């Protein structure tokens, strides 16, 4: 293995120490507004998703959701957390999605499925009862929808 000349070795070591020091002292960026902070987290999340880091992307989207509530962003966070196989994170994102879109059945279905996966049976039952009750086609069609949701988890 070729060895660097001693002055180059010292310069390299000094540069590495300087870089490590800068990283250790780096503070979270300051933002001009809450909207700018939310946009930052969305941008970092999108970059993470493009780099095939779905768990990091979902976490960043959830940070953005703390500032700027958006049902589509919550749905994306849940989807990315699922693709990362992080079911507790997906459950958290799905719950946020449901809070932001309380009258839609898709987030309720997602919460019901994920509640089963993370062992929250009571929550799953509540979601399934609500799906059945709210179905426009009546209880029969609601029951069919619930059966389809549960069948996907067996």
mmCIF file of N, CA and C in Angstrom, residues 2 7 9 11 17 49-50 52 73-74 81 85 97 110 114 126-128 131 135 140 144:
data_model
loop_
_atom_site.group_PDB
_atom_site.id
_atom_site.type_symbol
_atom_site.label_atom_id
_atom_site.label_comp_id
_atom_site.label_asym_id
_atom_site.label_seq_id
_atom_site.Cartn_x
_atom_site.Cartn_y
_atom_site.Cartn_z
ATOM 1 N N UNK A 2 0.554 2.194 -0.832
ATOM 2 C CA UNK A 2 1.345 3.408 -0.954
ATOM 3 C C UNK A 2 1.040 4.343 0.207
ATOM 4 N N UNK A 7 3.929 15.486 5.175
ATOM 5 C CA UNK A 7 3.163 16.739 5.181
ATOM 6 C C UNK A 7 1.733 16.537 4.663
ATOM 7 N N UNK A 9 -0.003 13.793 4.868
ATOM 8 C CA UNK A 9 -0.712 13.041 5.905
ATOM 9 C C UNK A 9 -1.210 13.989 7.001
ATOM 10 N N UNK A 11 -1.820 17.243 6.669
ATOM 11 C CA UNK A 11 -2.885 18.078 6.104
ATOM 12 C C UNK A 11 -4.202 17.305 6.035
ATOM 13 N N UNK A 17 -10.151 16.387 10.944
ATOM 14 C CA UNK A 17 -10.518 16.907 12.263
ATOM 15 C C UNK A 17 -11.391 18.158 12.147
ATOM 16 N N UNK A 49 -36.438 9.805 -0.079
ATOM 17 C CA UNK A 49 -37.231 8.853 -0.864
ATOM 18 C C UNK A 49 -36.534 8.533 -2.184
ATOM 19 N N UNK A 50 -35.980 9.543 -2.839
ATOM 20 C CA UNK A 50 -35.272 9.324 -4.096
ATOM 21 C C UNK A 50 -34.019 8.477 -3.898
ATOM 22 N N UNK A 52 -33.799 6.056 -1.910
ATOM 23 C CA UNK A 52 -34.281 4.765 -1.396
ATOM 24 C C UNK A 52 -34.055 4.622 0.114
ATOM 25 N N UNK A 73 -49.690 14.438 2.303
ATOM 26 C CA UNK A 73 -48.352 14.231 2.854
ATOM 27 C C UNK A 73 -48.373 13.122 3.915
ATOM 28 N N UNK A 74 -49.421 13.084 4.712
ATOM 29 C CA UNK A 74 -49.560 12.030 5.720
ATOM 30 C C UNK A 74 -49.710 10.660 5.049
ATOM 31 N N UNK A 81 -43.327 4.596 5.162
ATOM 32 C CA UNK A 81 -43.020 3.824 6.371
ATOM 33 C C UNK A 81 -43.351 2.351 6.162
ATOM 34 N N UNK A 85 -40.942 -1.116 6.023
ATOM 35 C CA UNK A 85 -41.309 -2.192 6.957
ATOM 36 C C UNK A 85 -41.253 -1.733 8.420
ATOM 37 N N UNK A 97 -52.912 10.763 9.108
ATOM 38 C CA UNK A 97 -53.678 10.845 7.863
ATOM 39 C C UNK A 97 -55.176 10.826 8.178
ATOM 40 N N UNK A 110 -56.382 1.916 6.465
ATOM 41 C CA UNK A 110 -54.950 1.803 6.775
ATOM 42 C C UNK A 110 -54.727 1.693 8.272
ATOM 43 N N UNK A 114 -53.045 -1.553 10.124
ATOM 44 C CA UNK A 114 -51.813 -1.352 10.892
ATOM 45 C C UNK A 114 -52.030 -1.581 12.380
ATOM 46 N N UNK A 126 -62.498 -0.786 16.564
ATOM 47 C CA UNK A 126 -63.161 0.521 16.460
ATOM 48 C C UNK A 126 -63.162 1.030 15.018
ATOM 49 N N UNK A 127 -62.039 0.856 14.347
ATOM 50 C CA UNK A 127 -61.951 1.321 12.956
ATOM 51 C C UNK A 127 -62.884 0.512 12.053
ATOM 52 N N UNK A 128 -62.930 -0.796 12.266
ATOM 53 C CA UNK A 128 -63.796 -1.647 11.446
ATOM 54 C C UNK A 128 -65.271 -1.332 11.692
ATOM 55 N N UNK A 131 -65.955 1.830 9.832
ATOM 56 C CA UNK A 131 -66.046 1.570 8.387
ATOM 57 C C UNK A 131 -67.420 0.998 8.043
ATOM 58 N N UNK A 135 -70.371 3.269 5.787
ATOM 59 C CA UNK A 135 -70.436 2.883 4.372
ATOM 60 C C UNK A 135 -71.735 3.372 3.737
ATOM 61 N N UNK A 140 -74.652 -3.967 5.080
ATOM 62 C CA UNK A 140 -74.211 -5.135 4.310
ATOM 63 C C UNK A 140 -72.943 -4.854 3.514
ATOM 64 N N UNK A 144 -68.984 -6.057 4.066
ATOM 65 C CA UNK A 144 -68.168 -6.601 2.962
ATOM 66 C C UNK A 144 -66.822 -5.867 2.887
#
